[in-house]
Coordinates of C-alpha atoms and ligand atoms in Angstrom, one line a residue:
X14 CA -252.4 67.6 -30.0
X15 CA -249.8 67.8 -27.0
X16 CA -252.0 63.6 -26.0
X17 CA -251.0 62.4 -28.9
X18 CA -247.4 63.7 -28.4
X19 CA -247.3 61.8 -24.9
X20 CA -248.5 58.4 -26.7
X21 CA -245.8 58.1 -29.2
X22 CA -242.9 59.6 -26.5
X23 CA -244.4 56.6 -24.5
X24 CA -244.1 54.7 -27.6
X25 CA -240.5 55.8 -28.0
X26 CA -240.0 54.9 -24.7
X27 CA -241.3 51.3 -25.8
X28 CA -239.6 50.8 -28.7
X29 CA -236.0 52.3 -27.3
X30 CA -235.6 52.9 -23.8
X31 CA -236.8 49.3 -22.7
X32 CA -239.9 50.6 -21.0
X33 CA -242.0 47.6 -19.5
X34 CA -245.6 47.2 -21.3
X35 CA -247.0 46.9 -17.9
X36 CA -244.6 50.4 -17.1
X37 CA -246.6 52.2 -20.1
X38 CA -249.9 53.0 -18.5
X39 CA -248.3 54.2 -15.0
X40 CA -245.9 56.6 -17.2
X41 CA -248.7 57.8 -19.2
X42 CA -250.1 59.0 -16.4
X43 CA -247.4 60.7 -14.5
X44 CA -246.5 62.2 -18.1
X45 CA -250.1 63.6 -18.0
X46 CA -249.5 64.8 -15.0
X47 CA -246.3 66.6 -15.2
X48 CA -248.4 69.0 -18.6
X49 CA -251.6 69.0 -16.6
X50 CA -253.9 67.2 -18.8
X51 CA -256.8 65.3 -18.0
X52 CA -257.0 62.3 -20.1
X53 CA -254.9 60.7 -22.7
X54 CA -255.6 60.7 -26.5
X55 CA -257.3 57.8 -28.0
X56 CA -255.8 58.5 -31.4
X57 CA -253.3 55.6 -32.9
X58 CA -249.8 56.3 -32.9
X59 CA -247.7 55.6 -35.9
X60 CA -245.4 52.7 -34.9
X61 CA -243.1 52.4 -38.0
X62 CA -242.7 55.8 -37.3
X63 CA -241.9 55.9 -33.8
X64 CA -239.7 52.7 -34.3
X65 CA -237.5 54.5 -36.8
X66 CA -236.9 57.5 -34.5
X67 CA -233.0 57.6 -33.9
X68 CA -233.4 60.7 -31.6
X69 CA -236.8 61.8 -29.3
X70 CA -235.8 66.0 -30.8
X71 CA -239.0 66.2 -32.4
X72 CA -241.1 64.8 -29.5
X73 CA -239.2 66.7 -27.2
X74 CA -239.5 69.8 -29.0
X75 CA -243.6 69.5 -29.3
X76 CA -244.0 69.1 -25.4
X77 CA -241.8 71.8 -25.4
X78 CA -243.7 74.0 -27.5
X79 CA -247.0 73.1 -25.1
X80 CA -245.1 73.9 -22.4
X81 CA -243.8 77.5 -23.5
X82 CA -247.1 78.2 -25.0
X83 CA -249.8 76.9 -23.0
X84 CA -248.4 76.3 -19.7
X85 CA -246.6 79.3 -19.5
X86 CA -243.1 77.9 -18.6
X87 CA -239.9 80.3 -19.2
X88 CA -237.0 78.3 -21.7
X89 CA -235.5 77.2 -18.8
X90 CA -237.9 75.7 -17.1
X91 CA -239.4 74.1 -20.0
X92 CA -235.2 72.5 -20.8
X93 CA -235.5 71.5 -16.8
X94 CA -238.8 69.2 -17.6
X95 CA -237.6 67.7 -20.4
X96 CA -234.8 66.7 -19.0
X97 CA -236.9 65.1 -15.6
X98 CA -239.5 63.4 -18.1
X99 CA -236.5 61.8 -20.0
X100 CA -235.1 61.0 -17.1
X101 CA -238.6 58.9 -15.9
X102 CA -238.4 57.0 -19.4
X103 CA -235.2 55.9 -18.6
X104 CA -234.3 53.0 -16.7
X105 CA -232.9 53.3 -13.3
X106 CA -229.7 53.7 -12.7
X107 CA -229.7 50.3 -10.9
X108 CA -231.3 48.6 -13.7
X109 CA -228.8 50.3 -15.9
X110 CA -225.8 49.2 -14.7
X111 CA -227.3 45.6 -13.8
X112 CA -228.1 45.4 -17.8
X113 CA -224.0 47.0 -18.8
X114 CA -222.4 44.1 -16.3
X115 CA -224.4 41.3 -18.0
X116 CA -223.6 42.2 -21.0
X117 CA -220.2 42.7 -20.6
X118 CA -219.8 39.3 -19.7
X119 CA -220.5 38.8 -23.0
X120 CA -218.5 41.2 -24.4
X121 CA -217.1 44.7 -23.1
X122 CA -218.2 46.1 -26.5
X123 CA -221.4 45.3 -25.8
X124 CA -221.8 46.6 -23.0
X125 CA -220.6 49.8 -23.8
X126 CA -222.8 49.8 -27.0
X127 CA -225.7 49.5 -24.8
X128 CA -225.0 52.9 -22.6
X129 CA -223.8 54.7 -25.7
X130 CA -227.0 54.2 -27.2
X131 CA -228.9 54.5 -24.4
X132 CA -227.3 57.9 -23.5
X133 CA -228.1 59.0 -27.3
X134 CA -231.8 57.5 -27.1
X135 CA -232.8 59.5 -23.7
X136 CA -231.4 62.6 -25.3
X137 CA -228.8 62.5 -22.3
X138 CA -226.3 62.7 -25.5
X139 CA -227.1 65.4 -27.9
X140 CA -226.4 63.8 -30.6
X141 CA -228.2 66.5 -33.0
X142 CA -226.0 69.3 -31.8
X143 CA -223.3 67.2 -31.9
X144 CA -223.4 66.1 -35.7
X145 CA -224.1 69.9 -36.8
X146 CA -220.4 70.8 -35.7
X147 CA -218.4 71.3 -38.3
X148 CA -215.5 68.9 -38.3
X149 CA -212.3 68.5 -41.0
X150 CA -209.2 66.6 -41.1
X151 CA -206.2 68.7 -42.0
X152 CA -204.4 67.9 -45.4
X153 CA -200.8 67.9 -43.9
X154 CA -198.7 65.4 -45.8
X155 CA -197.2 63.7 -42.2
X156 CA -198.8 65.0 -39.1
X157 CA -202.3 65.4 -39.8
X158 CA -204.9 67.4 -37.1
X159 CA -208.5 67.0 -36.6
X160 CA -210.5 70.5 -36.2
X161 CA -213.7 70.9 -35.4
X162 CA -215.5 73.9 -34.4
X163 CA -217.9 72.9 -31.2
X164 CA -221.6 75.0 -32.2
X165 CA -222.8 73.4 -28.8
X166 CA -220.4 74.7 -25.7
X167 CA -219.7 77.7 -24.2
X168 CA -215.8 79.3 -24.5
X169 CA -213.8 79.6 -21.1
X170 CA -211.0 81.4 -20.4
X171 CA -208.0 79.9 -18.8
X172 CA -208.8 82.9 -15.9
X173 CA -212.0 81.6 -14.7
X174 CA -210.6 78.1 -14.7
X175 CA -208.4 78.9 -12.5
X176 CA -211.1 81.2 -10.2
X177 CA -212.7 77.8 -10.5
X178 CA -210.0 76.3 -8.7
X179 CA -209.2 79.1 -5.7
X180 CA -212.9 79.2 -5.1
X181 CA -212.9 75.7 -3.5
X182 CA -214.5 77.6 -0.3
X183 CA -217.9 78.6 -2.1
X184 CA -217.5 75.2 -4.0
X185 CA -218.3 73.3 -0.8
X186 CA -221.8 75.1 -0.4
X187 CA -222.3 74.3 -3.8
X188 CA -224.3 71.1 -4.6
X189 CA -223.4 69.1 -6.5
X190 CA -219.8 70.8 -6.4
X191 CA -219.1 70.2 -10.0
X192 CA -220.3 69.1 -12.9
X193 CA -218.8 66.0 -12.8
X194 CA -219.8 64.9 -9.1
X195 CA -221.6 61.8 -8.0
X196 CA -224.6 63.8 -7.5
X197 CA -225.6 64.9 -10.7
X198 CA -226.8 61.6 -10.5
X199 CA -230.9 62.7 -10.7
X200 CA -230.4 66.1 -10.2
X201 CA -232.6 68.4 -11.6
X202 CA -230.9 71.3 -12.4
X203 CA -231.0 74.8 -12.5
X204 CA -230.1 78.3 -13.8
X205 CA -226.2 77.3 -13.3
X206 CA -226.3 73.7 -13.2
X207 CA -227.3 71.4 -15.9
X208 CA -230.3 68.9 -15.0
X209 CA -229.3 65.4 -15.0
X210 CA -232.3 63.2 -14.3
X211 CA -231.4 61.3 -17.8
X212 CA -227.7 60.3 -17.0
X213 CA -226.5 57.1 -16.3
X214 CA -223.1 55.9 -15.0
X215 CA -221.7 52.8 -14.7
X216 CA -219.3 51.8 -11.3
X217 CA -215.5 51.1 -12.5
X218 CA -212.7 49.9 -9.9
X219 CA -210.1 51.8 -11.0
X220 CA -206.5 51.1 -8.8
X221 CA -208.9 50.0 -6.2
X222 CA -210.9 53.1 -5.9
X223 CA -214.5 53.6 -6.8
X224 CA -214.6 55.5 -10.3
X225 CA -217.9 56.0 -12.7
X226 CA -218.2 56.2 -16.5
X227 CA -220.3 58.0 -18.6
X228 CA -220.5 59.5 -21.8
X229 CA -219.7 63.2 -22.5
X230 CA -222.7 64.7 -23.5
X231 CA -221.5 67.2 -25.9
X232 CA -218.7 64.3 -27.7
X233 CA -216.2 65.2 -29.4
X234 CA -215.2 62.1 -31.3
X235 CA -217.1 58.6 -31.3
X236 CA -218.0 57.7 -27.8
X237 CA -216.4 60.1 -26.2
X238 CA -216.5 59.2 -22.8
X239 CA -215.6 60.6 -19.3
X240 CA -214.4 58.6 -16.3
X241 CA -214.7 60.7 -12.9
X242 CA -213.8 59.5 -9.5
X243 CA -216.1 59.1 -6.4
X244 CA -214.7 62.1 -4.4
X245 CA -214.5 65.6 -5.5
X246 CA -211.0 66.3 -5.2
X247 CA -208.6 68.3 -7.3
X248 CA -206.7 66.4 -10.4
X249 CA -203.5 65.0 -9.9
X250 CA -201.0 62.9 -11.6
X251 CA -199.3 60.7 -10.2
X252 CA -198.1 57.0 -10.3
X253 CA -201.8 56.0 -9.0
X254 CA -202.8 57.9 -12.1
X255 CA -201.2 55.9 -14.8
X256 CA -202.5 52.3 -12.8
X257 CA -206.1 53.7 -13.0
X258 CA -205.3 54.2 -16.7
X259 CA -204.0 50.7 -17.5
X260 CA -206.7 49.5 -15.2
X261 CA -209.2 50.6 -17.6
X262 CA -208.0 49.9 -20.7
X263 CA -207.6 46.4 -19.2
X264 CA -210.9 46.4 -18.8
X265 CA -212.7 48.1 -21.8
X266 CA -209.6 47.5 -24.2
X267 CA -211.3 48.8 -27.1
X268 CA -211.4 52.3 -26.0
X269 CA -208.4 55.0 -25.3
X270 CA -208.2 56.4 -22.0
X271 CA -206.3 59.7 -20.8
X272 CA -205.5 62.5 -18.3
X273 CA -205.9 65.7 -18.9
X274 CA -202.9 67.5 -16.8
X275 CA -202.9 68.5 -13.5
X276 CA -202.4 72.5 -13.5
X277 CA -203.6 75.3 -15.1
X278 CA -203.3 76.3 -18.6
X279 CA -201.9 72.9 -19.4
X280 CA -205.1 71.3 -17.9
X281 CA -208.6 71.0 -19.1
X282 CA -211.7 72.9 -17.8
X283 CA -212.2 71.0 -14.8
X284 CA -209.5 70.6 -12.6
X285 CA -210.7 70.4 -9.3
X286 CA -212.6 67.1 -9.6
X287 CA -210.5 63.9 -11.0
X288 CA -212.0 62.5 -13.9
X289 CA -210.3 60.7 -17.4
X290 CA -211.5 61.3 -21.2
X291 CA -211.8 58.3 -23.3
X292 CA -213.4 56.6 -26.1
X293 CA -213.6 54.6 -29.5
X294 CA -211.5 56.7 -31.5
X295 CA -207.9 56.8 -32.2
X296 CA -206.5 60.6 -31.4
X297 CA -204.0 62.0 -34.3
X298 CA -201.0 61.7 -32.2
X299 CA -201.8 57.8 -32.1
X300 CA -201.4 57.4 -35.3
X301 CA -197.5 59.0 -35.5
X302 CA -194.2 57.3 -35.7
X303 CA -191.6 57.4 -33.6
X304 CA -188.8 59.7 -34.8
X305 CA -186.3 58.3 -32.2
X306 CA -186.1 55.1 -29.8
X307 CA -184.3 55.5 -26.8
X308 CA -182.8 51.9 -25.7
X309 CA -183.0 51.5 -22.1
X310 CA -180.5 49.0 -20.5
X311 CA -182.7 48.9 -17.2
X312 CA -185.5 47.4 -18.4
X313 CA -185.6 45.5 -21.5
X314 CA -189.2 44.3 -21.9
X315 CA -190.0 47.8 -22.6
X316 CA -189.6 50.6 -25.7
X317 CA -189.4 54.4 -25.1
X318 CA -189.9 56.6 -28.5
X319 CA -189.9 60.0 -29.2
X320 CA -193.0 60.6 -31.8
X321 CA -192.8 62.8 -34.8
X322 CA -195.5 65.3 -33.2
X323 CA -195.8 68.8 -32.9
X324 CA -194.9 68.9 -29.0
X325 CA -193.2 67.1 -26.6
X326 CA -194.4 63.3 -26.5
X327 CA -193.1 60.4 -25.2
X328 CA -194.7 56.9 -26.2
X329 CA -194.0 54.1 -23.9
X330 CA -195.1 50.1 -25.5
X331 CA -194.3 46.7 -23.5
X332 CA -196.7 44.0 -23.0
X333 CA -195.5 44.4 -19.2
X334 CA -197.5 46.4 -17.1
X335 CA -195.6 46.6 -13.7
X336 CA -192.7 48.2 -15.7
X337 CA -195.1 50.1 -18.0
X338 CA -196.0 52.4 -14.5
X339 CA -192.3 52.1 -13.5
X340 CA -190.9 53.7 -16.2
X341 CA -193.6 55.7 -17.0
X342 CA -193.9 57.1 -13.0
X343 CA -190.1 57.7 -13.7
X344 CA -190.4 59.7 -16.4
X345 CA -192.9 61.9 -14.6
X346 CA -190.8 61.9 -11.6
X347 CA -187.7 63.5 -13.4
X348 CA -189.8 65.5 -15.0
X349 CA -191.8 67.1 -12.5
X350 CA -188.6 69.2 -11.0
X351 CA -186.5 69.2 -14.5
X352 CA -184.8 72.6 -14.8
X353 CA -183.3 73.4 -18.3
X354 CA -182.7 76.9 -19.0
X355 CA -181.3 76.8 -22.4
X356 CA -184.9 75.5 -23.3
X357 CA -186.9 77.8 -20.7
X358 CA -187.9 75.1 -18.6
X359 CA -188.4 75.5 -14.8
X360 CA -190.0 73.0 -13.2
X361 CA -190.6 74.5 -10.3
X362 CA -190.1 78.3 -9.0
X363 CA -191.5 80.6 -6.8
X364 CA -194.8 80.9 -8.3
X365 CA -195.1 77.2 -7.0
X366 CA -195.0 73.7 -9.8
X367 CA -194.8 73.3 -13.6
X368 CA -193.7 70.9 -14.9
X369 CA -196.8 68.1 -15.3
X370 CA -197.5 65.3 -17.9
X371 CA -200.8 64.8 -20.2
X372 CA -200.7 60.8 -20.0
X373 CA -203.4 58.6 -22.2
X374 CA -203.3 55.4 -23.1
X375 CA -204.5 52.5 -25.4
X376 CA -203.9 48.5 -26.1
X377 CA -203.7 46.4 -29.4
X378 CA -204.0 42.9 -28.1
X379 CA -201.9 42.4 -25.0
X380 CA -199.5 45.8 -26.0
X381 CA -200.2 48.2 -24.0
X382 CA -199.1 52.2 -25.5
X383 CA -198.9 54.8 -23.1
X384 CA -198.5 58.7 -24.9
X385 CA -196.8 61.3 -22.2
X386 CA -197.3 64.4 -23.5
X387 CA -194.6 67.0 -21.7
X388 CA -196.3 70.2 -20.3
X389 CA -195.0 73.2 -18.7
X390 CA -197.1 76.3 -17.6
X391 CA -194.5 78.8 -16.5
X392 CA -195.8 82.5 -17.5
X393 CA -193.4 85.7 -18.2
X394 CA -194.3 89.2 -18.4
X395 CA -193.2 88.3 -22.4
X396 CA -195.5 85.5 -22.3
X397 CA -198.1 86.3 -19.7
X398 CA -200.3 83.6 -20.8
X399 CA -198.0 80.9 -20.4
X400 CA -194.2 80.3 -22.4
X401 CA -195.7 76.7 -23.6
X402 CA -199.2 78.0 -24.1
X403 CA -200.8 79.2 -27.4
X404 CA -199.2 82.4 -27.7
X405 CA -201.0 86.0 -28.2
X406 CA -201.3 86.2 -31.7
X407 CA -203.2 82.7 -31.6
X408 CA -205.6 83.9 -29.2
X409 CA -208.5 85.1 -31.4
X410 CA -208.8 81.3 -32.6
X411 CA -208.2 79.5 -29.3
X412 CA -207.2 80.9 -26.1
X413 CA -208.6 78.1 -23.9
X414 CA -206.1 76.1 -22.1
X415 CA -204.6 72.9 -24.6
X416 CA -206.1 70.6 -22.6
X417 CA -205.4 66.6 -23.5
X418 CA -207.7 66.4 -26.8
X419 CA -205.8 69.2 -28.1
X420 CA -202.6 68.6 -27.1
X421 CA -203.2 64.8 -29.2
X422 CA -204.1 66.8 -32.4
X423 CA -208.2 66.9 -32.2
X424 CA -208.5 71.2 -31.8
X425 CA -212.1 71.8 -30.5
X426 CA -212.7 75.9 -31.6
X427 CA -215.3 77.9 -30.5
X428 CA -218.5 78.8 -32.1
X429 CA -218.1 82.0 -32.4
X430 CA -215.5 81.6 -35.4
X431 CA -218.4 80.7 -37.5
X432 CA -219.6 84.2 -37.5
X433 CA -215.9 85.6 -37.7
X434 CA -215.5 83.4 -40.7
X435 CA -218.4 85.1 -42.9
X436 CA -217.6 88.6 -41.5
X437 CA -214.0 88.2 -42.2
X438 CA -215.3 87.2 -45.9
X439 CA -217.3 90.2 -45.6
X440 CA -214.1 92.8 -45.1
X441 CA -212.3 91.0 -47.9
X442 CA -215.2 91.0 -50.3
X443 CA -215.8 94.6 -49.8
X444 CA -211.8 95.4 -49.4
X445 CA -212.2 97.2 -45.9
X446 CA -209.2 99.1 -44.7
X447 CA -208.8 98.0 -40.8
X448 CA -210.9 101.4 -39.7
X449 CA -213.7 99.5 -41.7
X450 CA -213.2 96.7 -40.5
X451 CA -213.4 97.5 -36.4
X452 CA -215.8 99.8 -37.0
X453 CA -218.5 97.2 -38.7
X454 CA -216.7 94.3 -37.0
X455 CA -215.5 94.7 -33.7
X456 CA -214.2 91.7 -32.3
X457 CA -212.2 91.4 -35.0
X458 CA -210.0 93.0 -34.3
X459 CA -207.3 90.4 -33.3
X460 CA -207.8 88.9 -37.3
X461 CA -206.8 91.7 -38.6
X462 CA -203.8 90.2 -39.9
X463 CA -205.1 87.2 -40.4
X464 CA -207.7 89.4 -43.2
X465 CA -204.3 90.8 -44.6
X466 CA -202.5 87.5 -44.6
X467 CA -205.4 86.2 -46.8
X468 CA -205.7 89.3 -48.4
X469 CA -202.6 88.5 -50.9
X470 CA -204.1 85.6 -52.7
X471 CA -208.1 86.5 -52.6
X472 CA -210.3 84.6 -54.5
X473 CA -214.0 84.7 -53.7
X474 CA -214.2 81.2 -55.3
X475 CA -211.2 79.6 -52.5
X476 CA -211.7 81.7 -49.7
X477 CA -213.5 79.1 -47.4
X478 CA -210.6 76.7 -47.9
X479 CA -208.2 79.5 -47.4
X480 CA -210.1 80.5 -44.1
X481 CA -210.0 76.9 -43.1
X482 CA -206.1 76.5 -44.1
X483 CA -205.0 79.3 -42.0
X484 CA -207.3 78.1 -39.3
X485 CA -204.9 75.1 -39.5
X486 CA -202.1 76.9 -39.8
X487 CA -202.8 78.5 -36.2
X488 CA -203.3 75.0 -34.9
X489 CA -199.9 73.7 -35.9
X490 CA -198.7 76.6 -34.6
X491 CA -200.3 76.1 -30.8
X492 CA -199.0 73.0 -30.9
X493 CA -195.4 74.0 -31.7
X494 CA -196.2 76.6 -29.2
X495 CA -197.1 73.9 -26.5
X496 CA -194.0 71.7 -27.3
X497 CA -191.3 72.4 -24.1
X498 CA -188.2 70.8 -26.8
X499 CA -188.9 72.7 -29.9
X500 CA -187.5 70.7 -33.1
X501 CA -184.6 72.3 -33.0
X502 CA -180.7 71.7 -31.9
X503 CA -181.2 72.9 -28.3
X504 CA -184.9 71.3 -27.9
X505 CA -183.5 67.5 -29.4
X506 CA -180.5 68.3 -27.3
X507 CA -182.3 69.4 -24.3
X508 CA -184.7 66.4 -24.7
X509 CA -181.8 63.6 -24.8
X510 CA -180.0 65.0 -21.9
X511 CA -183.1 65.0 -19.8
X512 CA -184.3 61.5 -20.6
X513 CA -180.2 60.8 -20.3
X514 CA -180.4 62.0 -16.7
X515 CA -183.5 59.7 -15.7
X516 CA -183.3 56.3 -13.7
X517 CA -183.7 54.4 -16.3
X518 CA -180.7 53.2 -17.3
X519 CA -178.1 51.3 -14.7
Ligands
ZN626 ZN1 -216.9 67.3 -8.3

């Protein structure tokens, strides 16, 4: 019975959302209000049961089977509901943050323990569709990659990012602007935007600016979290940018903190509202070492290192953070205009900027390491997509912009490929020619080589490890695709005499 489903989510509420006794009744109530029901069920709820609940899904999904059913609520008005009654279980966002700063005086962990599991308890994170995704670790003997295909967000193409971005008239009537505005703070959502009655955010000063944090609700690594700043305004990097960054980690020091970069193709999918990407979990490229150490006389409380990674990064370590953001603002100073034709590099041109950085950092004691990834997103009629963007062939695995998770070696690839993966099996099993195989499969098309590649060496008993190795194959590749010095003569070259030419040396 849809009562007894409102006792034990009242229950839940109890037991994990630190809903008052003398709170139960009064939500009861409004609960029965919100499904139009008279009276509540007298029928005992299971407590061990309800205490051992690590996720409300199979509450959620009763009420939501009443509501489809019996009150004859479409899907997404049913999704909007849950979302508001979640929301009404939660504590307020007051309460919330009161609760994070007292127990960060005990310890930052703590603190961020308690929103992470709070986030996961109100169903804000979707923990379930987040643990289905399939995720693996690469077996490459020296610069491993995480993959994981994402069965819980939608693909976007780099060209309606950037519609996203030229749009910024229609944006304005839009409320809340974006996705990651202030505002979504209660809202309720709707056919285009997500309700958000069950988020809470937590105020950071961040280079004396107001910034929030919350947690991604889609994660892609352990406590993924995204920092946005109180004004809808477009990303930028800039020396502010990397204070905000140390700012943070200084703060919460067990988590990494980064940028994604500020244009196009090299960006993420949200560039017109300034936000970070953090979290508990160290990002392949963290875990590289550096390949080449370039001594700077300037400052000598300071290392700069090239890392042994598939593009362009820079890692930066002192215990000093003034000349951290010195050098690090120099860097992206020099770089931001660097011209270097012999490597294709034009930081600037008619078709406006970039050159641009994807900075993160992190901090082991008092150390502080800041990555700077080198990006460029100049397109050519040869490479219409971008010269340091994954290039064509690539594209039926991921032609999203390589945005900062990326870029640091964790590839997030669409759902779709889970479907390609057992049709390509399909073709190769039943040795389709590549009329067969568009005219049964027609999206794919762009694999075709990819089927003949794996072709060669089939074995029904390997072919899901094959699949998977070329999948990683195409990753590397990106990558090397996204490096502006390739590991070669005229890319080490090229990168020596740019870091030569920077003010960091007399
Ligand atoms: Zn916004």
């Amino acid at each position: 019975m849809i009562e007894d489903t409102i006792n034990e989510l009242i229950t839940y509420a109890r037991f994990h959302l630190f809903l008052k006794e003398f709170d139960a009744l009064y939500f009861r109530n409004v609960l029965l209000g919100e499904l139009n029901l008279s009276k509540p069920s007298t029928t005992p709820v299971d407590l061990k049961k309800i205490q051992n609940m690590r996720v409300p899904d199979s509450l959620l999904a009763n009420i939501k089977e009443y509501l489809l059913t019996h009150e004859n609520k479409n899907e997404l008005e049913a999704n909007l509901l849950l979302t508001k009654i979640m929301g009404l279980l939660t504590p307020n966002p007051s309460t919330v943050v009161d609760r994070f700063n007292k127990l960060e005086v005990e310890s930052n962990r703590k603190a961020l323990d308690y929103l992470y599991n709070l986030s996961i308890k109100n169903n804000y994170v979707a923990k379930t569709q987040i643990d289905k995704n399939l995720v693996w670790v690469t077996d490459y003997p020296d610069k491993n990659l995480e993959v994981s295909i994402n069965l819980s967000k939608p693909e976007k193409s780099n060209k309606d990012i950037a519609k996203l971005i030229s749009k910024s008239v229609s944006t304005e009537e839009k409320y809340p602007k974006c996705l990651l505005c202030l505002e979504n703070l209660g809202f309720y959502g709707n056919d285009h935007h997500p309700a958000r009655e069950n988020i809470r955010i937590i105020p950071v000063k961040l280079g004396n600016e107001e910034w929030y944090l919350q947690y991604s609700p889609y994660g892609y690594f352990y406590m993924h979290c995204i920092v946005f700043a109180k004004e809808h305004s477009n990303m930028v990097i800039d020396r502010d940018t990397f204070v905000r960054l140390a700012d943070f980690v200084d703060r919460f020091p067990s988590f990494f903190v980064g940028s994604n970069a500020d244009l196009p193709i090299v960006g993420g999918s949200i560039l017109n509202h300034q936000h970070f990407q953090g979290g508990e979990h160290l990002l392949p490229v963290m875990k590289q070492k550096p390949i080449k150490e370039y001594i700077l006389n300037k400052y000598k409380d300071i290392r700069l290192y090239k890392l042994d990674w598939y593009n362009t990064c820079l890692l930066l370590e002192s215990k000093n953070r003034e000349t951290l953001i010195t050098v690090a603002n120099q860097i992206l100073v020099g770089w931001r205009n660097y011209k270097d034709e012999l490597n294709q590099i034009y930081g600037f041109d008619v078709d406006g900027r970039h050159n641009t950085i994807t900075p993160s950092i992190r901090k082991d004691g008092d150390t502080y390491y800041l990555y700077l990834i080198l990006r460029n997103n100049k397109c050519t009629p040869h490479y219409p997509d971008g010269i340091f963007h994954a290039h064509s062939e690539y594209h039926m695995i991921k032609k999203e912009g390589i945005g900062i998770i990326e870029a640091m070696g964790l590839f997030i690839l669409p759902a779709r490929l889970v479907r390609q993966a057992n049709e390509i099996k399909d073709c190769l099993a039943k040795d389709y020619n590549d009329t067969n195989i568009i005219q049964n499969y027609p999206d794919l098309d762009a694999f075709i080589p990819m089927i003949h590649d794996l072709e060669k060496k089939y074995d029904k008993n390997t072919i899901d490890k094959d699949i998977r190795e070329y999948i990683n194959g195409v990753c590397k590749n990106i990558l090397i695709n996204t490096a502006v010095f390739k590991d070669t003569d005229v890319g080490h070259m090229g990168l020596d005499r740019f870091i030569g030419g920077l003010n960091l040396w007399f």
